[in-house]
Short mmCIF file of C-alpha atoms in Angstrom, two decimals:
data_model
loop_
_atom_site.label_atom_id
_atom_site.label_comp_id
_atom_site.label_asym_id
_atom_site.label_seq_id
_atom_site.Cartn_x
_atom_site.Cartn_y
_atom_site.Cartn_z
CA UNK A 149 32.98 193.74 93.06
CA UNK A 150 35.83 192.35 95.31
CA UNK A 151 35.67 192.63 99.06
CA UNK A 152 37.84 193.50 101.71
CA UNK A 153 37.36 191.41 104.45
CA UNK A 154 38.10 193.35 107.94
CA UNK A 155 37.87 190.44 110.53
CA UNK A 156 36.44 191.64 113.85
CA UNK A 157 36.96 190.28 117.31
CA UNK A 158 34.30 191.79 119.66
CA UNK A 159 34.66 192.46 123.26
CA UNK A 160 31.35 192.68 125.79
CA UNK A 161 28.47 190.30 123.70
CA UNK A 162 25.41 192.37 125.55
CA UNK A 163 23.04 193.92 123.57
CA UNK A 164 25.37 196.20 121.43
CA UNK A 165 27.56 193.41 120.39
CA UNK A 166 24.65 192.04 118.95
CA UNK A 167 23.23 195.13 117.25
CA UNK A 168 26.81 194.81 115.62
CA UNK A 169 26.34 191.06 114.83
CA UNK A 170 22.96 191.85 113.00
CA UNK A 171 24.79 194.69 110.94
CA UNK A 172 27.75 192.26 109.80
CA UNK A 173 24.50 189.91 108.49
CA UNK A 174 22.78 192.95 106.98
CA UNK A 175 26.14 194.09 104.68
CA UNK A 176 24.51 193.41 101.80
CA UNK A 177 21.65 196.12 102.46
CA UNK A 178 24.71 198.45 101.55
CA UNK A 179 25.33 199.07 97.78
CA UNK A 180 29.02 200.05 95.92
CA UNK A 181 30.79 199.43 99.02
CA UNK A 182 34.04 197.43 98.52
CA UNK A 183 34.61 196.62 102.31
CA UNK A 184 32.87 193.79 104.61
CA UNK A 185 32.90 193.08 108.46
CA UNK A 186 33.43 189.58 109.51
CA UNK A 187 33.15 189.06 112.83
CA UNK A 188 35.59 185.82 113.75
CA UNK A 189 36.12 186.25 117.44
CA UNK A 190 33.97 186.98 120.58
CA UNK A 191 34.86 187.05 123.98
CA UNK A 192 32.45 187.97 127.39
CA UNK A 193 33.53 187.11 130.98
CA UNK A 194 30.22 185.05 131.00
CA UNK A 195 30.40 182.17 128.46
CA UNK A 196 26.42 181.72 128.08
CA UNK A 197 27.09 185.45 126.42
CA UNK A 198 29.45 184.41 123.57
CA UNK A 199 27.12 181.24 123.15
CA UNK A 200 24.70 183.45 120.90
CA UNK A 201 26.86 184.64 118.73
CA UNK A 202 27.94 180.90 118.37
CA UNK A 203 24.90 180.24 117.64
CA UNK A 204 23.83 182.89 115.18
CA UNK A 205 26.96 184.19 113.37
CA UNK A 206 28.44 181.45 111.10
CA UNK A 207 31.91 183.18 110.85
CA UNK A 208 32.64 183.10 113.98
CA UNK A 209 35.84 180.79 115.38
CA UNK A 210 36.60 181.37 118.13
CA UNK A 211 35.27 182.55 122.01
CA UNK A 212 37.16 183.20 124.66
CA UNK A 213 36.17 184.75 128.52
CA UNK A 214 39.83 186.20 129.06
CA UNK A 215 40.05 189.04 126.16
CA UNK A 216 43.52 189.42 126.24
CA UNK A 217 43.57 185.38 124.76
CA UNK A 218 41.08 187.34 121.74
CA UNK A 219 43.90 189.76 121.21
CA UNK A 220 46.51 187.56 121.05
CA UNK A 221 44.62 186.18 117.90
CA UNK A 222 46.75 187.05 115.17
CA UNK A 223 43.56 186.19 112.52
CA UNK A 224 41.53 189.43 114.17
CA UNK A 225 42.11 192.76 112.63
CA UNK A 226 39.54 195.24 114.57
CA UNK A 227 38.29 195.09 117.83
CA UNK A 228 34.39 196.18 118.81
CA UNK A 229 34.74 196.96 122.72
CA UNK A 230 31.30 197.43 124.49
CA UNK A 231 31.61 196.93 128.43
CA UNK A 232 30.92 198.87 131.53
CA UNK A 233 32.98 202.07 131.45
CA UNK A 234 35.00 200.97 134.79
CA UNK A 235 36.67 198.53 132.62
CA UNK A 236 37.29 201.38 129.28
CA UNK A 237 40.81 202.10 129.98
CA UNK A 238 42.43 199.16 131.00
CA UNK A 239 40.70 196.97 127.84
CA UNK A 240 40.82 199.85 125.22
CA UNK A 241 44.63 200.99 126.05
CA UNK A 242 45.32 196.89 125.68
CA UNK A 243 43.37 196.84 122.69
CA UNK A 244 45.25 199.50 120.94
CA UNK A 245 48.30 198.33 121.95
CA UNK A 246 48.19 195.37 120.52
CA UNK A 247 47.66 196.70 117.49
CA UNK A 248 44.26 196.34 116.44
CA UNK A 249 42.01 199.21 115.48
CA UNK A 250 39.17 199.56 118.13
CA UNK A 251 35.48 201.11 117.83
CA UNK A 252 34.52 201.31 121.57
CA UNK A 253 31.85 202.79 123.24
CA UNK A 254 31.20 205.84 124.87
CA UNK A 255 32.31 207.58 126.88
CA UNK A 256 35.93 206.42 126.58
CA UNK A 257 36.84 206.34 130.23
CA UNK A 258 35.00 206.52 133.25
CA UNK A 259 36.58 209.93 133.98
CA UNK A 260 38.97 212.57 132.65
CA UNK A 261 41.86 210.79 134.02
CA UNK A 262 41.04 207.66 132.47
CA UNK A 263 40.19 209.08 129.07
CA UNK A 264 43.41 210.69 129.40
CA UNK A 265 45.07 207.52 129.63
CA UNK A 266 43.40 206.18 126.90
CA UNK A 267 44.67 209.17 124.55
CA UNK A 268 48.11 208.86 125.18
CA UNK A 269 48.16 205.10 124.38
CA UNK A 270 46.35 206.31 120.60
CA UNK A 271 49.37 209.00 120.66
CA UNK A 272 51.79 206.41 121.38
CA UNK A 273 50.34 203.98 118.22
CA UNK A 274 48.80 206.76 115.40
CA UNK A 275 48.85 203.32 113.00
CA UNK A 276 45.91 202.09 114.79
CA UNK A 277 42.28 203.77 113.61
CA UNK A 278 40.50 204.45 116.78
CA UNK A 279 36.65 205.75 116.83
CA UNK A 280 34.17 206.18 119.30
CA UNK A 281 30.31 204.73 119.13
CA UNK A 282 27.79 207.28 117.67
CA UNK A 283 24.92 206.08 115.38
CA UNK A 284 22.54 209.07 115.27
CA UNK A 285 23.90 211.21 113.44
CA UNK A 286 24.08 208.89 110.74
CA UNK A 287 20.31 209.44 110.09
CA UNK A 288 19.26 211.24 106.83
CA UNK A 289 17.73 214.08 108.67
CA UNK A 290 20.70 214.34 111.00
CA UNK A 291 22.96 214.52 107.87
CA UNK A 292 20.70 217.41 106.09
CA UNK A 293 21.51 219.70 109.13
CA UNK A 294 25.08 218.18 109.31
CA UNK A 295 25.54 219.78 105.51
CA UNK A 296 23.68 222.80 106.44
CA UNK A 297 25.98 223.80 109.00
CA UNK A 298 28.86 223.16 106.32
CA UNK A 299 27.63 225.57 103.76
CA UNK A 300 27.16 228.34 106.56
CA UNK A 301 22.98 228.42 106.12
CA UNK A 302 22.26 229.42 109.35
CA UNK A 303 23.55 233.11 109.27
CA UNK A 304 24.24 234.46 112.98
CA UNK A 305 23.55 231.43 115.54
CA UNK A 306 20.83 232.76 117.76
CA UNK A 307 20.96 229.24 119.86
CA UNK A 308 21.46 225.66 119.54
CA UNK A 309 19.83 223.00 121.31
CA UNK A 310 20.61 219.02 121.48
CA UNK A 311 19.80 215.78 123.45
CA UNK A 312 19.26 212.50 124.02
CA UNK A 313 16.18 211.34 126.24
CA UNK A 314 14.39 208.06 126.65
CA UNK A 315 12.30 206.58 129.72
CA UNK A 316 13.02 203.21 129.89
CA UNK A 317 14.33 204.39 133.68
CA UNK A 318 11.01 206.11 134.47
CA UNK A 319 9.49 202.73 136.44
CA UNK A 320 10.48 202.67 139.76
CA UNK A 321 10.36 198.68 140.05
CA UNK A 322 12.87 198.36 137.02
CA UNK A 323 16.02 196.21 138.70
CA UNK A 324 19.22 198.13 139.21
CA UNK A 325 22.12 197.31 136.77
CA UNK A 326 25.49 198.79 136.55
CA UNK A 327 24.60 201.78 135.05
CA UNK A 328 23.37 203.07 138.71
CA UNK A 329 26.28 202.47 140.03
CA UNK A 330 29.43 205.09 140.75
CA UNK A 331 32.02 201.78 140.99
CA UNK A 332 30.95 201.05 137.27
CA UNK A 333 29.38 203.90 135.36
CA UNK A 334 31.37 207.01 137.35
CA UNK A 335 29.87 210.17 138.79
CA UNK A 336 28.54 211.52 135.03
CA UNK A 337 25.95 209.02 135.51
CA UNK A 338 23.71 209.98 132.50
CA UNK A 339 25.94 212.22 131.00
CA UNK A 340 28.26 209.87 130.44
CA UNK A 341 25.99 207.43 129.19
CA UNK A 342 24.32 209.02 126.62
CA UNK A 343 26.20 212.65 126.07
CA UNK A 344 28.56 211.37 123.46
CA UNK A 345 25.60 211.19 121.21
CA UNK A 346 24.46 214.77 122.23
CA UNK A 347 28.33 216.42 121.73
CA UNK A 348 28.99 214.70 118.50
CA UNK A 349 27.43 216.85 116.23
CA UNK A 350 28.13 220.43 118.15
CA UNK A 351 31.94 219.22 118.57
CA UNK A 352 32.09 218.24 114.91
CA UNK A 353 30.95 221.47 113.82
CA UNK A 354 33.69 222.77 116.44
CA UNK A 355 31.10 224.40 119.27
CA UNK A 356 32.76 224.32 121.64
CA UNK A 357 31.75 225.37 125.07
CA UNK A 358 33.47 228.32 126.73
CA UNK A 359 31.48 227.60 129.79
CA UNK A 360 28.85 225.25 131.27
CA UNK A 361 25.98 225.55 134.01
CA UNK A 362 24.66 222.37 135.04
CA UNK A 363 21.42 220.96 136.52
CA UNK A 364 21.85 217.51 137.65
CA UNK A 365 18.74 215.38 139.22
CA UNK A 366 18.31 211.66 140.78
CA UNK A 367 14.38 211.18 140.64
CA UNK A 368 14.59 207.72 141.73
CA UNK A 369 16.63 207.33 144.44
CA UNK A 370 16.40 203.40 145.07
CA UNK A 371 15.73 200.46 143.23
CA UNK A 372 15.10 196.86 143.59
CA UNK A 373 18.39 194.72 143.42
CA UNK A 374 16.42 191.44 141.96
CA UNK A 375 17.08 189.72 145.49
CA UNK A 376 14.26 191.08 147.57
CA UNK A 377 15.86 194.13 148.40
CA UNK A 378 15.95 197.88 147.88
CA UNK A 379 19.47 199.76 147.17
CA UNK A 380 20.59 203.11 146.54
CA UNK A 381 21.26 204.68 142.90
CA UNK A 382 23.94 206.22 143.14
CA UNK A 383 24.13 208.04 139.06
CA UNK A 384 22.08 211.25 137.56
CA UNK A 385 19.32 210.41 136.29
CA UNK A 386 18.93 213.52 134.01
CA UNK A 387 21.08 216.40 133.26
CA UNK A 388 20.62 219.76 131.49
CA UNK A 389 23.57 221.98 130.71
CA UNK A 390 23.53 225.43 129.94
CA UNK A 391 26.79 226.20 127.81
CA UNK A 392 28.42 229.29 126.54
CA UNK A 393 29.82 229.13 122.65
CA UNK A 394 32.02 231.53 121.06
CA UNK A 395 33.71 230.75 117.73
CA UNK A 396 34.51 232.77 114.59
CA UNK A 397 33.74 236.03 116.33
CA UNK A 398 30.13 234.47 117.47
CA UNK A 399 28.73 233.71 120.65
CA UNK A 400 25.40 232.19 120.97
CA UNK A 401 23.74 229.80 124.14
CA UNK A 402 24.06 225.96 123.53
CA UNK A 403 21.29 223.65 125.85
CA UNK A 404 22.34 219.71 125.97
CA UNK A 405 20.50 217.43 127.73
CA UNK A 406 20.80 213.99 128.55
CA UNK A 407 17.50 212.03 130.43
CA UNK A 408 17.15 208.47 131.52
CA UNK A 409 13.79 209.81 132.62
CA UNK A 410 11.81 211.62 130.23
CA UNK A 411 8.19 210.03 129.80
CA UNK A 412 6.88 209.77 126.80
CA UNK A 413 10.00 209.31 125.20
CA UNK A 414 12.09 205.99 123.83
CA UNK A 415 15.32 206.83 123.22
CA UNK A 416 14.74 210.27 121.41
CA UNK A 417 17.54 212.12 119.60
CA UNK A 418 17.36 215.79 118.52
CA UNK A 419 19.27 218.86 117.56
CA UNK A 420 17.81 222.43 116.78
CA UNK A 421 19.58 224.94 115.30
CA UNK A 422 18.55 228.68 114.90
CA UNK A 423 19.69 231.11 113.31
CA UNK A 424 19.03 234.93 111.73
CA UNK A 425 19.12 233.20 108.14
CA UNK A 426 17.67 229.97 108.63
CA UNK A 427 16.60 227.52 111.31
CA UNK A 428 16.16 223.62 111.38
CA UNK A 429 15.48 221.08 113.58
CA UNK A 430 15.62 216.81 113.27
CA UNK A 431 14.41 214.70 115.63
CA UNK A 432 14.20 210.96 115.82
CA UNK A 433 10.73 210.89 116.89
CA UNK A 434 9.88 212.05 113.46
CA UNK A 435 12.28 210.08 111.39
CA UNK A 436 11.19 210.49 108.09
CA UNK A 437 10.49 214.49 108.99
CA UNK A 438 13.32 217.63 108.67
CA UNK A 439 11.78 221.38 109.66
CA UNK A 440 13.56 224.19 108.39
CA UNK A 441 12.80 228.13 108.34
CA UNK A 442 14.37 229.69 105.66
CA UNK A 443 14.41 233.95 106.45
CA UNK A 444 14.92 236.88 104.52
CA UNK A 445 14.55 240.95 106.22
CA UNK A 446 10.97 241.38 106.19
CA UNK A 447 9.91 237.90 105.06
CA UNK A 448 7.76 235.55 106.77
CA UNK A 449 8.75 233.02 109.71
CA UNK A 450 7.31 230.29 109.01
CA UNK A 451 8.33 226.42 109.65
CA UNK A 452 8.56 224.19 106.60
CA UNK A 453 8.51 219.92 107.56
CA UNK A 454 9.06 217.58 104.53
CA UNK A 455 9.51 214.51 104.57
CA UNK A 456 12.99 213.30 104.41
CA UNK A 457 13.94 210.74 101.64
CA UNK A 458 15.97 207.51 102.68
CA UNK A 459 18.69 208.73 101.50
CA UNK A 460 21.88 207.91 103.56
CA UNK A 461 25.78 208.05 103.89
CA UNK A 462 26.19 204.60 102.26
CA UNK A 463 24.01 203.88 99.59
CA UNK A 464 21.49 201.23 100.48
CA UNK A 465 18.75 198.75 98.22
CA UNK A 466 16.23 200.64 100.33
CA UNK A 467 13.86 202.63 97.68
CA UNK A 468 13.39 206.81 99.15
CA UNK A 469 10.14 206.57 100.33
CA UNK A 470 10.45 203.92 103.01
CA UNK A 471 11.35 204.92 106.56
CA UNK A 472 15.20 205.23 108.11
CA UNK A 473 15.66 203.72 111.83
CA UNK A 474 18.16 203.24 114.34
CA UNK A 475 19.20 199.62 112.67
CA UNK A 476 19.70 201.76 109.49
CA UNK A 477 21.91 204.23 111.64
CA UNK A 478 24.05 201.53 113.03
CA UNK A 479 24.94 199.78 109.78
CA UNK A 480 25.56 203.30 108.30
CA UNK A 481 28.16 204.02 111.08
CA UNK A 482 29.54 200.47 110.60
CA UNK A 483 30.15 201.16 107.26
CA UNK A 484 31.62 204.20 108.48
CA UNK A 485 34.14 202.72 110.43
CA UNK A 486 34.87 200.22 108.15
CA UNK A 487 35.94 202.64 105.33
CA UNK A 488 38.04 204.11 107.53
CA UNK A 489 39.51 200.59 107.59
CA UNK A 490 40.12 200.09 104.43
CA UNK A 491 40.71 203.50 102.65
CA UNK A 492 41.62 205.73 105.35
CA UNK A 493 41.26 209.15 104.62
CA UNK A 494 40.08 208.58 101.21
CA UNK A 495 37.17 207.36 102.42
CA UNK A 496 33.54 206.88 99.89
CA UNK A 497 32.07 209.77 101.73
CA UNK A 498 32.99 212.75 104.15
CA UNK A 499 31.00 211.89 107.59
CA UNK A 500 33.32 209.76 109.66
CA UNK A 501 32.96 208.56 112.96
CA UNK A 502 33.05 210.22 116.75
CA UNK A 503 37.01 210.64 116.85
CA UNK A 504 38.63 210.48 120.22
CA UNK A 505 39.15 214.03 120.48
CA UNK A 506 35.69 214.59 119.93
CA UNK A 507 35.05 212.11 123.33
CA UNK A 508 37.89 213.84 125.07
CA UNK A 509 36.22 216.73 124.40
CA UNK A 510 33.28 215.60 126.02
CA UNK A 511 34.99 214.55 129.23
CA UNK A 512 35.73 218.23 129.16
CA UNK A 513 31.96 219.10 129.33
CA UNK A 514 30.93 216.48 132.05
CA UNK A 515 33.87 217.40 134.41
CA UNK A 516 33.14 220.74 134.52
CA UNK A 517 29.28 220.26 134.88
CA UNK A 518 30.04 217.79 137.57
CA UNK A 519 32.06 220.88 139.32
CA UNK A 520 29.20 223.12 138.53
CA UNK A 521 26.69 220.99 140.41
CA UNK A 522 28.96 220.85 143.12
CA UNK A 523 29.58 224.57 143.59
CA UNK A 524 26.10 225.69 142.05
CA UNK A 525 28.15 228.20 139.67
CA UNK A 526 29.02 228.40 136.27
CA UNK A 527 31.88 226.93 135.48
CA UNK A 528 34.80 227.87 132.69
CA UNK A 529 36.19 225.25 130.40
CA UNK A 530 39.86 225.52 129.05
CA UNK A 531 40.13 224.22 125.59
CA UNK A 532 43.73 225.07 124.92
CA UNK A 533 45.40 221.71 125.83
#
C-alpha cells in the first residue's frame, strides 16, 4: 500500500515531543492505514533539547532554536506545538498563519482572551486543519461509551461524572516548574492543565454546561526552587466543578474534576455515565475493564465489568486479548490527526480529534469557575456566541 508522507516540524522537544517521536517510529503497529508521519524538523529554545531527537529520529533534517526559522521551512507540512501555555498564542496564531496545519496542546491559550485570539487567526485561514491534544479518549473502553452515547443507550441522564487525577504533585520536596507558576501556566492552574482531557468527551457529546460551581484548592503552598530555596505556588492544585446541563429537553448534574494531587493515583482518566436505561463507567485504572448496567422497570441493578478487547480506532497488529495503554492512545490520536491530513472529512473512521471549539469551549468552563471561586456563587455560562 502507498503512503502519504505528512512531514512534521515539531515545536517544544520536552517530554510530549518525544511521546510523538516514539509514535512516528511505532507507524507500523497501525494496519490499512495509507498515511505516515515523518517528523523532518525540530526546534526548542534549548539546543541540548533538539539534540535527542537528532539522535534518535533518522528523518530528521533540520533543528533550529528560533521557530519561526522551522516555519519558514517550506519542506514541513504540519506543525506539533507543545510549550508552556504563556507562549500558545503568539506560536500557534504564527503557526497557522503560515500555513501549516498545527496539533497543539491544551489548553489553547493561557486565558479566554488568548484563546480568542487564537480562533480568529483559524477563522481567518479555514485551509489549515487545526486540532487540539487529547489521547484518552482514544482508549477502547473510552470509545465503547463514546458509541453508547451515540445510539441514545442511556435513557434519561440521571448524572455524569468525569476527570483526570494523578499525584505526581503530592510530594512536597518535588522542585517547582512552570506549571506553578501564574506568568506561565495562568490562573486555571490545574484546570487548564489537564481539563481539556476531562471536557472532550462531555463537549463532543454536546453537554454543555448551563452553569458551574467551583471548588478550587492549593494544598501545597511552596516548593523548593532547586537552588536552596523555598517559593510560592502560585496555580490550583485540584479543582472540582459542579455544572448544570440542559440539552434536548434534559437537565441532569455534570461533576469534572481535575487533581494534581490525588494519592494513589498516576494519571487516572474516567467518565461515568448514568442513566434510567443504562449506566457505564471506563476508567484508565482498569484498562482492559468497561462496567455497564443495563435496566429494564422492575429488573435488577446490577453492574456488569468485562473485559474490553484491544480493539481500537485504527486497526493495530496487536491480537484482542493483550492490554491497551496510554502509548496505544497516543498513536491512535496520531493517526487521528493524520487522517484528517490526508482525507479530510472522509476520514477511515468517525472519532476525530479535540477541535478548537471544543477547547474554546473549555475556556468557557474555567473562566467562569475561576469567577465562581472568586465570588463563592454559582456562576452562569453563555453559550450563544
Amino acid at each position: 500500500m502507498s503512503k502519504k508522507t505528512i512531514r512534521f516540524g515539531v515545536i517544544g522537544c520536552g517530554l510530549m515531543g518525544k511521546e510523538f517521536a516514539s509514535a512516528a517510529a511505532r507507524w507500523c503497529h497501525l494496519t490499512n492505514v495509507d498515511f505516515e508521519p515523518k517528523i523532518v524538523a525540530v526546534c526548542d529554545a534549548n539546543s541540548a533539547a533538539t539534540q535527542w531527537f537528532q539522535d534518535n529520529i533518522a528523518s530528521v533534517e533540520a533543528a533550529y532554536t528560533d521557530y519561526k526559522e522551522l516555519l519558514a521551512n517550506p519542506s514541513v507540512d504540519a506543525i506539533y506545538c507543545a510549550v508552556p501555555h504563556n507562549l500558545h498564542a503568539q506560536i500557534y496564531i504564527d503557526i497557522i498563519e503560515s500555513g501549516k496545519h498545527l496539533l497543539g496542546e491544551k489548553p489553547f491559550g493561557i486565558d479566554q482572551e488568548a484563546n480568542r485570539r487564537i480562533s480568529e487567526a483559524i477563522i481567518k485561514h479555514p485551509n489549515v486543519i487545526v486540532r487540539c491534544s487529547s489521547e484518552f479518549p482514544f482508549y477502547p473502553g473510552a470509545q465503547q461509551i463514546f458509541q453508547w452515547v451515540q445510539e441514545n443507550k442511556f435513557g434519561t441522564i440521571i448524572e455524569v461524572e468525569a476527570g483526570f487525577w494523578h499525584s505526581s504533585d503530592l510530594d512536597p520536596t518535588k522542585v517547582i516548574n512552570w506549571k506553578r507558576r501564574i506568568a506561565t501556566n495562568g490562573e486555571y492552574g490545574c484546570m487548564g492543565d489537564l481539563g481539556m482531557h476531562v471536557l472532550h468527551l462531555p463537549m463532543r457529546y454536546g453537554w454543555k454546561p448551563k452553569s458551574v460551581r467551583a471548588l478550587l484548592t492549593k494544598v501545597v503552598p511552596e516548593r523548593p526552587d532547586g537552588k536552596g530555596n523555598m517559593v510560592p505556588c502560585e496555580t490550583w492544585d485540584n479543582a472540582i466543578l459542579a455544572c448544570d446541563v440542559e440539552m434536548e429537553g434534559q437537565q441532569f448534574p455534570m461533576i469534572l474534576s481535575t487533581k494534581r494531587i490525588a494519592p494513589g493515583n498516576a494519571n487516572t482518566w474516567f467518565i461515568r455515565i448514568t442513566g434510567t436505561d443504562f449506566s457505564a463507567e471506563f476508567t484508565t485504572k482498569n484498562p482492559k475493564q468497561v462496567a455497564s448496567l443495563p435496566y429494564t422497570p422492575g429488573g435488577n441493578q446490577a453492574w456488569h465489568v468485562v473485559d474490553a478487547p484491544y480493539k481500537s480506532a485504527y486497526g493495530t497488529i496487536t491480537g484482542g486479548i493483550f492490554e491497551f495503554g496510554f502509548s496505544d492512545s497516543i498513536l491512535q490520536m496520531w493517526a487521528a490527526f493524520c487522517d484528517e491530513l490526508a482525507h479530510g472529512k472522509e476520514t477511515q473512521q468517525p472519532f476525530y480529534c479535540a477541535t478548537p471549539e471544543e477547547a474554546a469551549g473549555s475556556h468557557k468552563v474555567f473562566t467562569a469557575a475561576l469567577e465562581s471561586n472568586r465570588t463563592g456563587q454559582t456562576i452562569s455560562i453563555d453559550w450563544r456566541e
